[in-house]
Tab-separated table of N, CA, C and O in Angstrom:
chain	number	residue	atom	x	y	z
A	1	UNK	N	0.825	-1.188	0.000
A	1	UNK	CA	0.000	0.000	0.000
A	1	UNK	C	0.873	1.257	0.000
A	1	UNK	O	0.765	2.173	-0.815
A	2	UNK	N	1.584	1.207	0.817
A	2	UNK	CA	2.902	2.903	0.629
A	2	UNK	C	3.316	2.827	-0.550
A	2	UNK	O	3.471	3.968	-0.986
A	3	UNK	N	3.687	1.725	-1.609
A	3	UNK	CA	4.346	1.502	-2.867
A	3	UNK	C	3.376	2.389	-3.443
A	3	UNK	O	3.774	3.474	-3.868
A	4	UNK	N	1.916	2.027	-3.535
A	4	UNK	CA	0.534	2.935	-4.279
A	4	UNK	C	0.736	4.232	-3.831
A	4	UNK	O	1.236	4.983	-4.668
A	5	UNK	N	0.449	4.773	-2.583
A	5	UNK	CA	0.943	5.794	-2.548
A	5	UNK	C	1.898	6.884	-2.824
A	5	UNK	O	1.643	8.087	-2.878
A	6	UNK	N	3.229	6.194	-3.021
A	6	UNK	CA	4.389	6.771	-3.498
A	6	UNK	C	3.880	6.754	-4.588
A	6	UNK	O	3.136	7.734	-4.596
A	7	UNK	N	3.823	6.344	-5.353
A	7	UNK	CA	3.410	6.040	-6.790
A	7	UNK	C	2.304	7.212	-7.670
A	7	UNK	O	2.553	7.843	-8.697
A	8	UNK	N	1.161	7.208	-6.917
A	8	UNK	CA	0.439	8.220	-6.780
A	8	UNK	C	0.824	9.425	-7.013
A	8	UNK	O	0.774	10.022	-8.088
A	9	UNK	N	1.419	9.992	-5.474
A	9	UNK	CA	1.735	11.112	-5.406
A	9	UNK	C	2.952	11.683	-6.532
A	9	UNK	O	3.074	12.854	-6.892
A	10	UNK	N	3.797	10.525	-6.967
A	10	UNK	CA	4.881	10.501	-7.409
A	10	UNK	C	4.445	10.869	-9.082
A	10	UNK	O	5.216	11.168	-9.994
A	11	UNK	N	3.109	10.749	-9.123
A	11	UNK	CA	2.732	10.926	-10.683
A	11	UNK	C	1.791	11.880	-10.888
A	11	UNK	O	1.531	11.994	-12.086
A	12	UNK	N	0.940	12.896	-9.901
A	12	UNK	CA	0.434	14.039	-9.846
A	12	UNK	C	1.380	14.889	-10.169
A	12	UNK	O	1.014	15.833	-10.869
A	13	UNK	N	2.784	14.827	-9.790
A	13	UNK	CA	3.456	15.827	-9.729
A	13	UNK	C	3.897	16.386	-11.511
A	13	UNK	O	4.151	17.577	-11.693
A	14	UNK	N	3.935	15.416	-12.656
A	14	UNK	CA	4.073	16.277	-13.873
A	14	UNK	C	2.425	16.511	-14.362
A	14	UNK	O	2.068	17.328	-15.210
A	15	UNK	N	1.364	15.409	-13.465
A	15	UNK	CA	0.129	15.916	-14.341
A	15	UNK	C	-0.601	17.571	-13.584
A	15	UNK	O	-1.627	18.121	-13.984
A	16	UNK	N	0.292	18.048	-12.446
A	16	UNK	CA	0.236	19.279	-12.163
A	16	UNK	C	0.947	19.958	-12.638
A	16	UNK	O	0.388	21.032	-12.857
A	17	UNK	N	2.119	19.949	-13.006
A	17	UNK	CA	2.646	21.115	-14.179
A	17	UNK	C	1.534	21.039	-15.335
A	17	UNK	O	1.007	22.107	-15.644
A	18	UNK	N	1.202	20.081	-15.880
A	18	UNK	CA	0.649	20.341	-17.016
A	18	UNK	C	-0.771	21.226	-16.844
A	18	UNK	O	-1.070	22.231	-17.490
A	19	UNK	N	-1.470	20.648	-15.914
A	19	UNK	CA	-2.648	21.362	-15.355
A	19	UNK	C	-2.521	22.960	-15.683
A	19	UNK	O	-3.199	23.680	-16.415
A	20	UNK	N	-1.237	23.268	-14.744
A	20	UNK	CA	-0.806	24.555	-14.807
A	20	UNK	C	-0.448	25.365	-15.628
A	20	UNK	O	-0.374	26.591	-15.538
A	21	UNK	N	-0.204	24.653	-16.498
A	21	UNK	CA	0.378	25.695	-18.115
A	21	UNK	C	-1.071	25.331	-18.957
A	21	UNK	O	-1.368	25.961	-19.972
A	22	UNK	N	-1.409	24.904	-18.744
A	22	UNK	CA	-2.812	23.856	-19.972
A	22	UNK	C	-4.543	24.854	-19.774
A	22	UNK	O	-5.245	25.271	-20.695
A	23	UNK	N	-4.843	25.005	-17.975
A	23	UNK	CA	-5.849	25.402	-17.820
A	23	UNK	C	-6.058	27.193	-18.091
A	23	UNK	O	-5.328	28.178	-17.981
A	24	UNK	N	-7.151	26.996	-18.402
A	24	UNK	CA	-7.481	28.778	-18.654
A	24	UNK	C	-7.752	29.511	-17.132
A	24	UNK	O	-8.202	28.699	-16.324
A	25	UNK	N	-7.627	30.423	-16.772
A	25	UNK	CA	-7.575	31.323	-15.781
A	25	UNK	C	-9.060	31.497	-15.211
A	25	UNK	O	-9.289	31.504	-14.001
A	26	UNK	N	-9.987	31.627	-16.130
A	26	UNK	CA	-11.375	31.982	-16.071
A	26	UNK	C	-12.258	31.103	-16.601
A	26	UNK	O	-12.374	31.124	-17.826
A	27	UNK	N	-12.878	30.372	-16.006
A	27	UNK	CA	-14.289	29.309	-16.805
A	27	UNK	C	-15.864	29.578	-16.416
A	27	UNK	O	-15.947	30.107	-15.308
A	28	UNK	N	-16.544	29.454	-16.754
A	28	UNK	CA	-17.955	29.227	-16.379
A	28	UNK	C	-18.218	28.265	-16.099
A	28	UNK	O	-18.184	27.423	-16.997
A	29	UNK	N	-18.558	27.899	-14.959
A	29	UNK	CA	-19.294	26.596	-13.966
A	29	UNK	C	-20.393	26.361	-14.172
A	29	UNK	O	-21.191	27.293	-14.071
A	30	UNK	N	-20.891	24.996	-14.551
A	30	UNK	CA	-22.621	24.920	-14.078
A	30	UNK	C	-22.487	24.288	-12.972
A	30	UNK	O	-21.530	23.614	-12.591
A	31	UNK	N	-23.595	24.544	-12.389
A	31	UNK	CA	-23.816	23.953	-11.103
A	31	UNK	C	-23.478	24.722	-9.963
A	31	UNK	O	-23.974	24.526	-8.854
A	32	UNK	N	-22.569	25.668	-10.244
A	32	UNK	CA	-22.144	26.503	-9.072
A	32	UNK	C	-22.564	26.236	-7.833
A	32	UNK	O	-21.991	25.775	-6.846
A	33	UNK	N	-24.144	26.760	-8.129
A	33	UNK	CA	-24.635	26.757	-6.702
A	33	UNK	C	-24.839	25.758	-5.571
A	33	UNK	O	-24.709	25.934	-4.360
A	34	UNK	N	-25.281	24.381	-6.428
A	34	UNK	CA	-24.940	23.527	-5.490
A	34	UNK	C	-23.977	22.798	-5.604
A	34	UNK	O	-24.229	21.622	-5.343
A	35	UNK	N	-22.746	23.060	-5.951
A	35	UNK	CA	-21.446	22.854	-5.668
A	35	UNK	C	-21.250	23.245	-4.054
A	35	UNK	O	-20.842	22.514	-3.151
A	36	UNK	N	-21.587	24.350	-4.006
A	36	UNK	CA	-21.077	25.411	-2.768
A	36	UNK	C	-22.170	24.716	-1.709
A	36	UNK	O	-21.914	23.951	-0.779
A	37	UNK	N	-23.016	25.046	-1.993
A	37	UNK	CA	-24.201	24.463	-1.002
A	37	UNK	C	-23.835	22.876	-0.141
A	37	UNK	O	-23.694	22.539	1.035
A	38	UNK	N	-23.781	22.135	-1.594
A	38	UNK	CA	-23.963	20.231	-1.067
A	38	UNK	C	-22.237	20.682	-0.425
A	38	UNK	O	-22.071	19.961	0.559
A	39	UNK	N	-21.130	21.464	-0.609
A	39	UNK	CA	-19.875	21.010	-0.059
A	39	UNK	C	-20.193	21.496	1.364
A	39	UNK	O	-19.995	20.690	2.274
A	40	UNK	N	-20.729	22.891	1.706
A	40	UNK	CA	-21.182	22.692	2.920
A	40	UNK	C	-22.115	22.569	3.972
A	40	UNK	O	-22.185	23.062	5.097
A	41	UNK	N	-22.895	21.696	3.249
A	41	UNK	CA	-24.054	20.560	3.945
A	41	UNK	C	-22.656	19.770	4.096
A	41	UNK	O	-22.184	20.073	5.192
A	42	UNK	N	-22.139	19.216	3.673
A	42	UNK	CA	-21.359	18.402	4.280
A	42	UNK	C	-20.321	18.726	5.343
A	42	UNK	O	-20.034	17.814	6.118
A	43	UNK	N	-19.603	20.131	5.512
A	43	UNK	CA	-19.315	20.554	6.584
A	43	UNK	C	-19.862	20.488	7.804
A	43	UNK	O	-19.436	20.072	8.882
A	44	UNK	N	-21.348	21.186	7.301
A	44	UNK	CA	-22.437	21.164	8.813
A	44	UNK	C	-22.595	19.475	9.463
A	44	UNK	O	-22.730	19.269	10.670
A	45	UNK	N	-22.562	18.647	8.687
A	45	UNK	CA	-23.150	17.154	8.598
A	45	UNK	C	-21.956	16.778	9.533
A	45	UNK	O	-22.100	16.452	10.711
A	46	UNK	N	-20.481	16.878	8.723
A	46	UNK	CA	-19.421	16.735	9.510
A	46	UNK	C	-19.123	17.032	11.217
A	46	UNK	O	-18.713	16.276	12.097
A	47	UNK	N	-19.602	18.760	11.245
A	47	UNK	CA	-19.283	19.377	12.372
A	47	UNK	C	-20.322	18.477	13.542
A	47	UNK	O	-19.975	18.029	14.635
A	48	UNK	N	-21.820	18.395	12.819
A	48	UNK	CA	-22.359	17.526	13.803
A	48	UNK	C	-22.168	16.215	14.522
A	48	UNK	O	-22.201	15.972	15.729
A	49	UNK	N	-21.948	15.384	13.424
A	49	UNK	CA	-21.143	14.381	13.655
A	49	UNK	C	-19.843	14.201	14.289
A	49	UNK	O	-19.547	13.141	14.842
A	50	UNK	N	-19.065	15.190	14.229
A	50	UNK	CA	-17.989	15.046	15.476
A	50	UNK	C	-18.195	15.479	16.835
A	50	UNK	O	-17.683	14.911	17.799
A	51	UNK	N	-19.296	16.961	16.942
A	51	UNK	CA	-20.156	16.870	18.210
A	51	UNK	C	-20.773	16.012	18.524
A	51	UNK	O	-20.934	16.130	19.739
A	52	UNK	N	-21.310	15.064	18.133
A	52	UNK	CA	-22.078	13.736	18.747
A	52	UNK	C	-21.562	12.710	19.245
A	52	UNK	O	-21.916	12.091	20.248
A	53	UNK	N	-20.288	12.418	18.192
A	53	UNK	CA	-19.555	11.529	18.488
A	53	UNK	C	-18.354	11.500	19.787
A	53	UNK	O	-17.691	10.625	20.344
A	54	UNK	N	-18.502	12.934	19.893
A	54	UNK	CA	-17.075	13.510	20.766
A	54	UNK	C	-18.229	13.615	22.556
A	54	UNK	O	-17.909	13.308	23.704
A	55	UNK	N	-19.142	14.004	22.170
A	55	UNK	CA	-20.481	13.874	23.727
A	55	UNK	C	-20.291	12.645	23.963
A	55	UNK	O	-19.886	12.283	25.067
A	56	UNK	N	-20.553	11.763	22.948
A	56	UNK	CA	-20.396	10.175	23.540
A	56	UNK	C	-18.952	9.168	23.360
A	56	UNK	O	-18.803	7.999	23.004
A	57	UNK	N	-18.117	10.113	23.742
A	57	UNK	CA	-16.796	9.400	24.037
A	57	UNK	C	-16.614	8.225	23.209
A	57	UNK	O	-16.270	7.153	23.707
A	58	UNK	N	-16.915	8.432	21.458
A	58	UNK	CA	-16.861	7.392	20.973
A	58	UNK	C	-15.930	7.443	19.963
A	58	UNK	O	-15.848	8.426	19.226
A	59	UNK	N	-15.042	6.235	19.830
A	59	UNK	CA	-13.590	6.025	19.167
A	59	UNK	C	-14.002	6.327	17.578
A	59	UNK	O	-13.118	5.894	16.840
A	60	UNK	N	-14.553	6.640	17.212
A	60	UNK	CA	-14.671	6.820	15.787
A	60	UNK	C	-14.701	8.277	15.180
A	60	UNK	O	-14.552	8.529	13.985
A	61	UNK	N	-14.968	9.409	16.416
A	61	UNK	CA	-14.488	10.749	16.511
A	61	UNK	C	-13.611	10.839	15.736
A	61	UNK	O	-13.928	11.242	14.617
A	62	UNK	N	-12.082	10.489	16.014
A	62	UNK	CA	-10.768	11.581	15.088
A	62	UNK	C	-11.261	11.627	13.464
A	62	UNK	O	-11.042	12.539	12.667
A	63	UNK	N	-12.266	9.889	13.131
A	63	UNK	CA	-12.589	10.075	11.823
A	63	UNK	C	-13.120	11.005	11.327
A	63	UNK	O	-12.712	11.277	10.198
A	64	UNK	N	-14.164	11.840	11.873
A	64	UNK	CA	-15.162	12.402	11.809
A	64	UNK	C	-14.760	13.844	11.786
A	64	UNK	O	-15.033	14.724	10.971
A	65	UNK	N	-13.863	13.877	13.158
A	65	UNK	CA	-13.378	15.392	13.275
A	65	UNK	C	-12.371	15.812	11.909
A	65	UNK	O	-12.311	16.910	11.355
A	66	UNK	N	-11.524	14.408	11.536
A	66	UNK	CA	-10.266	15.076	10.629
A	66	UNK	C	-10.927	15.002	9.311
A	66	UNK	O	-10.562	15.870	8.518
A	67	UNK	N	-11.657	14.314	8.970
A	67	UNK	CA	-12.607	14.688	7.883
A	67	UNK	C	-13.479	16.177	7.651
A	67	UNK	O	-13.779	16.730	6.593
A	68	UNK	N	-13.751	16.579	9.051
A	68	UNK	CA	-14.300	17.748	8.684
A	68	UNK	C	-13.172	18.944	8.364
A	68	UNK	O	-13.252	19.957	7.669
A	69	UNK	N	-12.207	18.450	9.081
A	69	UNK	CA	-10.508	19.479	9.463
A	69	UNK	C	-10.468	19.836	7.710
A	69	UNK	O	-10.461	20.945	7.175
A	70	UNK	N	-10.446	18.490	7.079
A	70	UNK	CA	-9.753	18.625	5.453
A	70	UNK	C	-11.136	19.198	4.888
A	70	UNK	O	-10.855	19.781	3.841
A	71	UNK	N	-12.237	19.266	5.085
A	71	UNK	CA	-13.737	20.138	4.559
A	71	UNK	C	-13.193	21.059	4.657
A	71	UNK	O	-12.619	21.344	3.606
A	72	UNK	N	-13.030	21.832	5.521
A	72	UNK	CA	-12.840	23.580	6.544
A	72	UNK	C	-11.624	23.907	5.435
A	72	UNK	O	-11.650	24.988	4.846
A	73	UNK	N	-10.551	22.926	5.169
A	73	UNK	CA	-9.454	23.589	4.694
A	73	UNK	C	-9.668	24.035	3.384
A	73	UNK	O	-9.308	25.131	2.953
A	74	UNK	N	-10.315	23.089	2.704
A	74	UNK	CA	-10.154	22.782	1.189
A	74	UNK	C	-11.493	24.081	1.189
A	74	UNK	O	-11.072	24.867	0.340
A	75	UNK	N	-12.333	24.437	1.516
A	75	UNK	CA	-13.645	25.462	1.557
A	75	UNK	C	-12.467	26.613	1.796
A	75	UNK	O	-12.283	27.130	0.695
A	76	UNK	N	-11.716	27.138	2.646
A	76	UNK	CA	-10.982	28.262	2.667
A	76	UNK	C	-10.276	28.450	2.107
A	76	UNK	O	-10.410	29.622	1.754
A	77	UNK	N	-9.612	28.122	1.773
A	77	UNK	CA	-8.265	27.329	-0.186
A	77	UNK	C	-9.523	28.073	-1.304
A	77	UNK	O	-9.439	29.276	-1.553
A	78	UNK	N	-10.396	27.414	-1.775
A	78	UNK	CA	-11.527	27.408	-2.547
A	78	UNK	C	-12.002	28.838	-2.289
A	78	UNK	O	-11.917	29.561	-3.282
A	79	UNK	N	-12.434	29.351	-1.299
A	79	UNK	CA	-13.150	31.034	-0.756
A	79	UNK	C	-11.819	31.665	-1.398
A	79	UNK	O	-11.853	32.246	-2.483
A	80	UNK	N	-10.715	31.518	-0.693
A	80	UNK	CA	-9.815	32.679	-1.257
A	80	UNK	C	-9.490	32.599	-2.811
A	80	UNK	O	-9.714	33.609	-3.478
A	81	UNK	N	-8.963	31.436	-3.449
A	81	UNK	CA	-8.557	31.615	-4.740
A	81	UNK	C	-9.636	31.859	-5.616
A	81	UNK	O	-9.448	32.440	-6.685
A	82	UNK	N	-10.745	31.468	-5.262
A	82	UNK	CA	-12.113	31.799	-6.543
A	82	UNK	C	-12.420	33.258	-6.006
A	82	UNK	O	-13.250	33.828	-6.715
A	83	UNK	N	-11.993	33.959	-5.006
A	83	UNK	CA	-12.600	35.068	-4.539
A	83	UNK	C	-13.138	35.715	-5.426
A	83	UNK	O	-14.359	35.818	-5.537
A	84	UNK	N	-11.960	36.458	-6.492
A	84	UNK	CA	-12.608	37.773	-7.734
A	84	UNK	C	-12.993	38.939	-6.645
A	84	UNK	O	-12.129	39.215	-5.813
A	85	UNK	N	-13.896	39.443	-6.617
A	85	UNK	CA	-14.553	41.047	-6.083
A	85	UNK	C	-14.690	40.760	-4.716
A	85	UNK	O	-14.855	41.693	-3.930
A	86	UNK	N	-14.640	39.494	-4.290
A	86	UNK	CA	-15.347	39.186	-2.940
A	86	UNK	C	-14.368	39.161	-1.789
A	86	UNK	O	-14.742	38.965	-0.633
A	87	UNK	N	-12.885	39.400	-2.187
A	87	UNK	CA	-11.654	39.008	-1.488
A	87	UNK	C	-11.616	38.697	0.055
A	87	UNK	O	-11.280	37.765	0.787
A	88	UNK	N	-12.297	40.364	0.201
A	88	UNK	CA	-12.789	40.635	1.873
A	88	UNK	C	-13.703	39.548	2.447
A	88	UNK	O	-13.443	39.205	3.600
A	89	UNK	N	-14.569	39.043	1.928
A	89	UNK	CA	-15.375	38.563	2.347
A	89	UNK	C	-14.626	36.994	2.684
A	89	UNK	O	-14.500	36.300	3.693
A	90	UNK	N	-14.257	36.889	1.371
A	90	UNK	CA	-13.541	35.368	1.542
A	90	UNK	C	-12.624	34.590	2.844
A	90	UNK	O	-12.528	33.637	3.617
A	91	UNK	N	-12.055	35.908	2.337
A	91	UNK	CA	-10.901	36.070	3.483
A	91	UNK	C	-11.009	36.435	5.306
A	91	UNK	O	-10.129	36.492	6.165
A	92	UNK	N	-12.428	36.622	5.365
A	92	UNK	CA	-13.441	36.674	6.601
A	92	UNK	C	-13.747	35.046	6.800
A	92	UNK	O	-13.291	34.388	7.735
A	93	UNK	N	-14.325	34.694	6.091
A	93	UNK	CA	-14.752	33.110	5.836
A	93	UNK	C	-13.255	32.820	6.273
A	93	UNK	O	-12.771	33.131	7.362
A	94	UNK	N	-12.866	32.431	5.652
A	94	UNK	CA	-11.127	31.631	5.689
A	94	UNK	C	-10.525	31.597	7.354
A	94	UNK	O	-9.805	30.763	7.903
A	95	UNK	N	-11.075	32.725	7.825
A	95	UNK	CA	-10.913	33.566	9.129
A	95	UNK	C	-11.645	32.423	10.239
A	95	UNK	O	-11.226	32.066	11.340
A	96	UNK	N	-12.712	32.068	9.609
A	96	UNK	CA	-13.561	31.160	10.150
A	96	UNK	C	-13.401	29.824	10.244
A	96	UNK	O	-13.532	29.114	11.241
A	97	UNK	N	-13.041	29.463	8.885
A	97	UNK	CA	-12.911	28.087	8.287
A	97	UNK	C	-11.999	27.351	9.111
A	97	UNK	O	-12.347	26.360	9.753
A	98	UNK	N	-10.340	28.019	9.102
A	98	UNK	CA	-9.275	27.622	9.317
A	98	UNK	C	-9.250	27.738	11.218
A	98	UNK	O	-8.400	26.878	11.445
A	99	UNK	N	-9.576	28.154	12.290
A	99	UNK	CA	-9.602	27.903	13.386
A	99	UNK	C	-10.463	26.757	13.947
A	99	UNK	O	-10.218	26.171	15.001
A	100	UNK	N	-11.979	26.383	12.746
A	100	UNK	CA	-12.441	25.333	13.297
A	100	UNK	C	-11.620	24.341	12.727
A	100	UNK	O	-11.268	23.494	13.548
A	101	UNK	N	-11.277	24.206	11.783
A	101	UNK	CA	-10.529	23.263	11.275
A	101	UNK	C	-9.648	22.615	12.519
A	101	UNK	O	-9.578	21.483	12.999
A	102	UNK	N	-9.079	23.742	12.773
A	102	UNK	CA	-7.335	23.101	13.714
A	102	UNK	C	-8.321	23.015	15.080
A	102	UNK	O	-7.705	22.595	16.060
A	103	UNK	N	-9.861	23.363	15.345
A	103	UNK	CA	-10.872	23.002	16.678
A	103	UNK	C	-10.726	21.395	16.208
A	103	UNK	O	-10.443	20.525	17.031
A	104	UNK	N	-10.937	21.128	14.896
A	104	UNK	CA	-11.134	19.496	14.968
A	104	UNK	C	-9.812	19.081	15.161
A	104	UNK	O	-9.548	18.483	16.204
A	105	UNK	N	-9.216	19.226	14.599
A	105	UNK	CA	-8.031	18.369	14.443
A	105	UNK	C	-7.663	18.355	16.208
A	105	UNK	O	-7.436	17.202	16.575
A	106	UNK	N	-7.581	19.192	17.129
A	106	UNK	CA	-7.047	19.243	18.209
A	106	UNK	C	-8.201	18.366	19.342
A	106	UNK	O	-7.783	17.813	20.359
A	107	UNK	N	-9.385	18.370	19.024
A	107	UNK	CA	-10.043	17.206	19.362
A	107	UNK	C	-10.162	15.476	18.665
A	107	UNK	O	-10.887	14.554	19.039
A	108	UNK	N	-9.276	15.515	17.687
A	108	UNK	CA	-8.931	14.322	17.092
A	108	UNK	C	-7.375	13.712	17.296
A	108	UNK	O	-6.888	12.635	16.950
A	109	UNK	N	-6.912	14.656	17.877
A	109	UNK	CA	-5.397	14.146	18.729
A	109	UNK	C	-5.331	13.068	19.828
A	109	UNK	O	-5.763	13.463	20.911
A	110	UNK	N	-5.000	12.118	19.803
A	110	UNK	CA	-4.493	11.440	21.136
A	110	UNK	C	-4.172	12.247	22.569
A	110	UNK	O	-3.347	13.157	22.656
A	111	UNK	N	-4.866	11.812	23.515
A	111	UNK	CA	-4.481	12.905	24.608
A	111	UNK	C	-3.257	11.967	25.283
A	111	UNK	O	-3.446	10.767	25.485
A	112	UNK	N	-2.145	12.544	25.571
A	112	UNK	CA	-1.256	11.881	26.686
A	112	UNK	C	-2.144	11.459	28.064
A	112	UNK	O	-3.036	11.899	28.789
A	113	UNK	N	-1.145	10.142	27.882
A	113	UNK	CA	-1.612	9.208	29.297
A	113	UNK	C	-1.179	10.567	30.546
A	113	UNK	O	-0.319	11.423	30.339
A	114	UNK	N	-1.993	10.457	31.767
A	114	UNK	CA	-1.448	11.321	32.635
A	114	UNK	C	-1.093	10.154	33.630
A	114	UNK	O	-1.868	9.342	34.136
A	115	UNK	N	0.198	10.263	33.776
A	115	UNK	CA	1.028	9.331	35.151
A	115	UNK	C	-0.106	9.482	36.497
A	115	UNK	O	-0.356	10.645	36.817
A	116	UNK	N	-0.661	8.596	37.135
A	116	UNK	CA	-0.808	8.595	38.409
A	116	UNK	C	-0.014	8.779	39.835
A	116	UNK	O	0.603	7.865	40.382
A	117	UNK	N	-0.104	9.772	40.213
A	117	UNK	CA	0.493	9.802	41.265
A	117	UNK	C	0.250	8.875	42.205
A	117	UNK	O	-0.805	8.242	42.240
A	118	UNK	N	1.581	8.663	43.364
A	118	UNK	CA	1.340	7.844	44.141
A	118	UNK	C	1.657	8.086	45.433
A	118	UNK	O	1.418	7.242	46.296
């Protein structure tokens, strides 16, 4: 499985140069709107789901939380570079995005054992 991975990653890397010289700057989207919408219904879906899971002390949390961590990121990545006229605004969002993000991730950490005193 790391072999796939290396492998992977190891072969994005010229089909992203090409991306980069190849794509046009400006496109028209269909769907826009629920692009934006269904990506964050799935944030909200996420955020709930790691509150539920995290109330009931249940081991399947970090999934839940670091899944939403990479939502939050990739939505503030996405707000700023598509910004255009909206920069401020984006960049308010992003403001938002990126502290809950690192809220999940820091509830999806392993907590250190605490030594018992004796």
């Amino acid at each position: 499985m790391k072999r796939l991975f290396w492998a992977a990653g190891l072969c994005l890397l010229p089909w992203i140069a090409v991306l980069g010289l190849t794509l046009p700057d400006v496109v028209q989207a269909q769907h826009w709107r629920l692009a934006w919408t269904g990506f964050d219904t799935a944030e909200a879906l996420g955020l709930l789901a790691t509150a539920w899971l995290l109330g009931r002390d249940d081991p399947r949390m970090p999934f839940a939380a670091i899944g939403t961590a990479t939502l939050l990121l990739a939505d503030a990545w996405f707000d700023v570079v598509t910004a255009g006229d909206d920069v401020v605004f984006s960049l308010l969002m992003a403001g938002l995005e990126v502290p809950l993000a690192l809220a999940c991730l820091s509830v999806a950490m392993p907590r250190p054992a605490v030594p018992a005193h004796v």
